[in-house]
Amino acid sequence: MTHSPKWRALIAFNGELLSVEGNERVERHLQGCDVCLEALAEIRAFDEVAHEVRESPVDVDFARMELALRREAKSIANRQRAKRGLPFVLAAAAVALFIGSQLIPSSATPVAVNETPDVVETLIPEPESPSVAGVVVALAGEVGERGLGAAVAEDEALSVDEGSLHVLMPDGSAFALSANSRVQTTRLREDELVLTLEEGRVTSDVRTGRSYYVDAPPYRIRVQGTRFEVRRDGEQVAVTLDEGIVEVLEGDTVVRHMEAPDRWSSHEGFEAAAQGEVLQPHVDGLEGAALELAADENIVRWEVGGLVLRGAHAAVMTAPGDYEVVGFDANDRRYEAPFALLPEGGHLEGSDLRAVRRAPRGGYLPPEAISEVVRPSYRALQRCYERELRQNNPSLRGDYALRVSVDREGAVSGVRVTTDSELPPPLRNCLARTAQGWAFPAPRGGALTFELPLNFSARPR
Amino acid sequence: MSATTAIVDLCPTAPGGGGGVIGRTRRNPATSGAVRMNEDQTRDVIARAQKGDEAAFQVLFREHRDTVARVVHRVMGPSSELDDVVQEVFVQVFRSIGSFRGDSKFTTWLYRLTANVTKMHLRKKKSRPRFADVPTERLLEGESADDPRETIARNERVSALYRLVDGLSEKKREVLVLHDFQGWNAARIAEAVGIPVLTVRTRLFYARKELYAALADDEVLSPLVESLMHRLPGGAKKAKAAAKTNAKTKLMAEAGQ
């Protein structure tokens, strides 16, 4: 009889973390269990090679690198100087003209002006349009200290660790910041709005024809009346356009002209959100009442009038009236409560929610999620077959299938190898052992079982 | 950044003066003029770099190059492209330093940037044809006076382990490398990667489990597994049986030829 290796016990045994009794139990088990014996040898082999990795020298030629980096630093410094210097040069020229027109005859020799920038600013009127402020109209999870109804002004940093933050502008445009995201409100003006996305995801719903930009350096996304999401991770930027038209700029160059529905990514492998998966910003509620939703950790997602908010605690500004508030737990189980929101606001507790019965069903994992976990093991599965071929059975071939059970957390809870012919035990064990190592994302809706067909045949040499 | 751990050479030297091979000819801070930089000095250097001060860029490079090189090396494994990636990290540091707002520690920000550059490089590398990455001669350069055969065998084992690590998902790979190769504890990894400690432990467990299972099937690493099994109580019997089966198979194969 074989079983899966008792990895946790063996790791603890190997790390000398068990009690005396625990040690003795594992030692007794090892006497009669080849599977765990081999697993322990594998753990020790890994430790040994990992130690060799830690001891391996780091061979870098810093001297050569330093020369190249000096050139880079110099060019950045020059660009910075040029950026700082340009407004001053222009301002100085304007001051010269201003003073010239007031005091100096036009035929006189130009006067060199050597004013400080502060003085210049007082002399030149700023042709800026008035600034505007947004309002937080919905939030969920960890969004810092900003509460419902808080103002969002120009040049402020917004960040969301978990959940989401929805900001509505006076003209009806809105943007929503998703989990693990940081954005700077670089410019909030009547005629122009610029958000700088530092990391994470921001979705915008632009209602008017004014200039609206999301900067995700080195790219700028220019929009006019549209709904789209920008996500950024370091240098990687991706855009998903649900409605309207946007342009992706790099400097002054249009990198991509997008018409909905469309997706674009700066780097291969950095995926834009799928169409339809873009977070919908909350675009009304400025005149609404505050609805606060508080549940224990059990509830992870709320739905109120079509708006989705992720987090145990959430709040939304919305029109007073009757609502069907829906909460979901981590297993996607649905809870509901009818709620009458009054003009002065309202508060709903998790205990007000009632579980909705539904027919039991199995869990679900998208095929691509299964494939992502399984694909890297194809070579290992092939090696199991080749080893059997080499050592015991040169004519072995056939159709097999791995029947893999995955528990609700994504761990493999059982593997069966099915075949239309007799399968040698070493091959069966090797295939099962490989599959035991897979770790999937937690399936939606609970545990599941899937079947992976395998077709092995010897390649002619 | 801790005020007691940062080491920096605040006196810029002539070009090339600070070069070296860390791990083999590591510079001794006591003799190289390095001084410890406190938090105020660190903030000051970053602020100067954000304004485009060339000397501040150089200070940042010299202070953090060893750490960055070590992280890149541990994440990538043996590679002839280590220098290029470390250089690319610092190019990105220089270009992005303006976006560092001090919301997190500078070292956390630097780690995330390093991890991103390295990940991008690994993704590009995966899409290219694979060749033997580092010539054995280079691996042998400067090695200690060990038996050269043992050095080659060790390097082969390390390369084989990285081939298996390549099969892990990015998330699991990152946690495993930082914990088991870089030697960081779970709390430090959680802070650097921006995930809960529990998630670090979970990813680490599943990453190791995946690797353990693959070790026995790897032609370079399986002899090590077998020899270790031999040393375990009760393992000698099984290892002997396995050896007998192997010998029998070999004889049958020879007879068949």
XYZ file of C-alpha atoms in Angstrom, chain B residues 3-254:
252
model
C 20.524 53.321 10.909
C 23.062 50.741 11.918
C 23.224 48.516 8.882
C 23.666 50.785 5.882
C 27.251 51.031 4.730
C 28.285 53.611 2.206
C 31.422 55.104 0.808
C 30.623 58.781 1.076
C 33.899 59.816 -0.530
C 33.639 59.180 -4.261
C 36.813 57.618 -5.618
C 38.324 57.595 -9.060
C 36.356 55.713 -11.741
C 36.662 52.012 -11.186
C 38.038 52.420 -7.712
C 35.080 50.787 -6.060
C 34.836 47.761 -8.318
C 35.226 44.265 -7.063
C 33.924 40.784 -6.943
C 31.687 40.341 -3.981
C 31.651 36.971 -2.335
C 35.279 36.368 -3.221
C 37.162 39.630 -2.789
C 34.623 41.376 -0.611
C 35.738 44.857 0.381
C 36.244 45.362 4.059
C 34.316 48.472 5.155
C 36.916 49.137 7.813
C 39.694 49.510 5.250
C 37.854 50.921 2.250
C 36.863 54.212 3.825
C 33.225 53.155 4.111
C 31.217 54.780 6.862
C 27.813 53.986 8.266
C 24.993 56.156 6.953
C 22.162 57.040 9.308
C 18.524 57.570 8.339
C 18.907 61.344 7.946
C 21.845 60.864 5.604
C 19.884 58.279 3.613
C 16.934 60.671 3.254
C 19.309 63.440 2.244
C 20.985 61.297 -0.427
C 17.613 60.271 -1.861
C 16.389 63.882 -1.896
C 19.571 64.966 -3.711
C 19.211 62.131 -6.228
C 15.597 63.175 -6.840
C 16.904 66.606 -7.771
C 19.363 65.060 -10.224
C 22.564 65.235 -8.135
C 25.070 62.950 -9.891
C 27.152 62.342 -6.767
C 24.025 61.181 -4.905
C 23.334 58.610 -7.646
C 26.846 57.301 -7.169
C 26.359 57.057 -3.406
C 23.129 55.109 -3.870
C 24.853 52.728 -6.266
C 27.783 52.084 -3.975
C 25.615 51.604 -0.920
C 23.172 49.151 -2.425
C 25.079 47.367 -5.208
C 26.112 44.377 -3.084
C 22.569 43.745 -1.861
C 21.063 44.173 -5.318
C 23.683 41.904 -6.913
C 23.082 39.233 -4.305
C 19.296 39.310 -4.764
C 19.534 39.232 -8.567
C 22.062 36.385 -8.422
C 19.931 34.309 -6.056
C 16.768 34.871 -8.095
C 18.340 34.178 -11.507
C 20.802 31.465 -10.592
C 24.036 30.947 -12.543
C 23.854 33.335 -15.477
C 26.196 35.203 -17.764
C 23.685 38.065 -17.748
C 23.996 38.895 -14.048
C 25.998 42.106 -14.670
C 23.504 43.341 -17.265
C 20.531 42.819 -14.975
C 22.199 44.489 -11.968
C 23.109 47.447 -14.181
C 19.539 47.620 -15.508
C 18.230 47.704 -11.917
C 20.334 50.779 -11.161
C 19.359 52.475 -14.418
C 15.736 52.023 -13.348
C 16.542 53.239 -9.804
C 18.033 56.432 -11.251
C 15.095 56.964 -13.611
C 12.381 56.212 -11.037
C 13.872 57.736 -7.892
C 11.545 60.706 -8.403
C 8.542 58.469 -7.750
C 9.886 57.320 -4.358
C 7.777 59.180 -1.794
C 9.026 57.592 1.394
C 5.732 55.797 2.108
C 7.723 52.587 2.498
C 11.358 51.987 3.418
C 13.771 52.757 0.602
C 15.106 49.202 0.807
C 11.562 47.836 0.289
C 11.065 50.092 -2.726
C 14.482 49.059 -4.055
C 13.707 45.359 -3.575
C 10.417 45.656 -5.484
C 12.122 47.420 -8.348
C 14.922 44.814 -8.363
C 12.360 42.002 -8.349
C 10.434 43.570 -11.236
C 13.501 44.053 -13.421
C 14.667 40.507 -12.710
C 11.213 39.035 -13.390
C 11.035 40.865 -16.711
C 14.429 39.492 -17.625
C 13.435 35.940 -16.689
C 10.223 36.212 -18.733
C 12.161 37.381 -21.779
C 14.690 34.616 -21.215
C 11.967 31.960 -21.087
C 10.845 32.928 -24.568
C 14.378 32.539 -25.970
C 16.068 29.257 -26.925
C 17.937 27.786 -24.006
C 21.689 27.215 -24.079
C 24.157 26.240 -21.409
C 24.240 29.518 -19.576
C 27.592 29.891 -17.921
C 30.723 28.207 -19.245
C 32.300 25.929 -16.660
C 35.596 27.859 -16.934
C 33.880 30.988 -15.670
C 32.333 29.104 -12.787
C 35.758 27.821 -11.854
C 37.420 31.235 -11.897
C 38.482 32.218 -8.421
C 36.960 29.172 -6.786
C 38.703 27.942 -3.690
C 41.328 25.240 -3.935
C 38.690 22.477 -3.750
C 38.852 19.440 -5.994
C 37.890 20.880 -9.431
C 35.713 17.823 -10.095
C 33.776 18.508 -6.916
C 33.440 22.172 -7.928
C 32.031 21.175 -11.318
C 29.668 18.685 -9.701
C 28.505 21.340 -7.244
C 27.886 23.836 -10.036
C 25.950 21.210 -11.980
C 23.772 20.516 -8.943
C 23.109 24.235 -8.470
C 22.219 24.640 -12.165
C 19.953 21.575 -12.001
C 18.138 22.967 -8.964
C 17.571 26.282 -10.769
C 16.174 24.381 -13.756
C 13.570 22.910 -11.402
C 12.981 26.312 -9.782
C 12.282 27.663 -13.294
C 9.233 25.390 -13.350
C 7.644 27.101 -10.330
C 5.148 29.915 -10.708
C 6.620 33.407 -10.265
C 4.959 33.904 -6.886
C 6.191 30.632 -5.434
C 9.632 31.099 -6.958
C 10.058 34.538 -5.382
C 9.213 33.346 -1.874
C 11.305 30.176 -2.122
C 14.368 31.985 -3.446
C 14.231 34.724 -0.812
C 13.727 32.237 2.022
C 15.866 29.264 1.092
C 18.555 30.853 -1.099
C 18.736 34.417 0.182
C 18.130 33.463 3.814
C 15.436 36.031 4.620
C 12.826 35.164 7.249
C 9.084 35.117 6.506
C 8.412 38.511 8.116
C 11.057 40.231 6.005
C 9.769 38.571 2.832
C 6.193 39.580 3.706
C 7.260 43.212 4.026
C 9.357 43.215 0.869
C 6.831 41.427 -1.325
C 3.798 43.094 0.270
C 1.877 39.961 1.280
C 0.806 38.521 4.664
C 3.298 36.310 6.540
C 0.828 33.436 6.338
C 0.799 33.685 2.550
C 4.612 33.576 2.552
C 4.559 30.352 4.551
C 1.866 28.799 2.363
C 3.673 29.622 -0.875
C 6.952 28.381 0.585
C 5.418 25.052 1.582
C 3.873 24.416 -1.823
C 7.000 25.568 -3.671
C 9.184 23.184 -1.670
C 6.711 20.334 -2.065
C 6.797 20.795 -5.818
C 10.592 20.796 -5.867
C 11.017 17.824 -3.547
C 8.886 15.691 -5.833
C 10.894 16.744 -8.889
C 14.346 16.145 -7.331
C 14.177 12.345 -7.497
C 13.387 12.479 -11.220
C 16.212 14.820 -12.125
C 19.188 13.017 -13.619
C 21.733 15.313 -11.942
C 20.089 15.401 -8.519
C 18.682 11.885 -8.207
C 22.095 10.358 -7.287
C 22.277 12.781 -4.379
C 18.784 11.732 -3.250
C 19.808 8.078 -3.482
C 23.015 8.606 -1.539
C 21.133 10.496 1.175
C 18.523 7.774 1.349
C 21.341 5.288 1.892
C 22.330 7.191 5.019
C 18.825 7.191 6.522
C 17.825 4.520 9.047
C 16.403 1.638 7.005
C 17.337 3.422 3.815
C 20.401 1.336 3.036
C 18.203 -1.702 2.363
C 16.032 0.207 -0.068
C 18.960 1.928 -1.757
C 20.676 -1.466 -2.169
C 17.533 -2.931 -3.711
C 17.291 0.003 -6.071
C 20.971 -0.351 -7.026
C 20.445 -4.083 -7.705
C 17.496 -3.302 -9.971
C 19.551 -0.713 -11.806
C 22.465 -3.138 -12.286
C 20.108 -5.842 -13.528
C 18.509 -3.449 -15.983
C 21.958 -2.418 -17.207
C 23.037 -6.040 -17.721
C 19.826 -6.821 -19.587
C 20.300 -3.799 -21.769
C 23.920 -4.796 -22.532
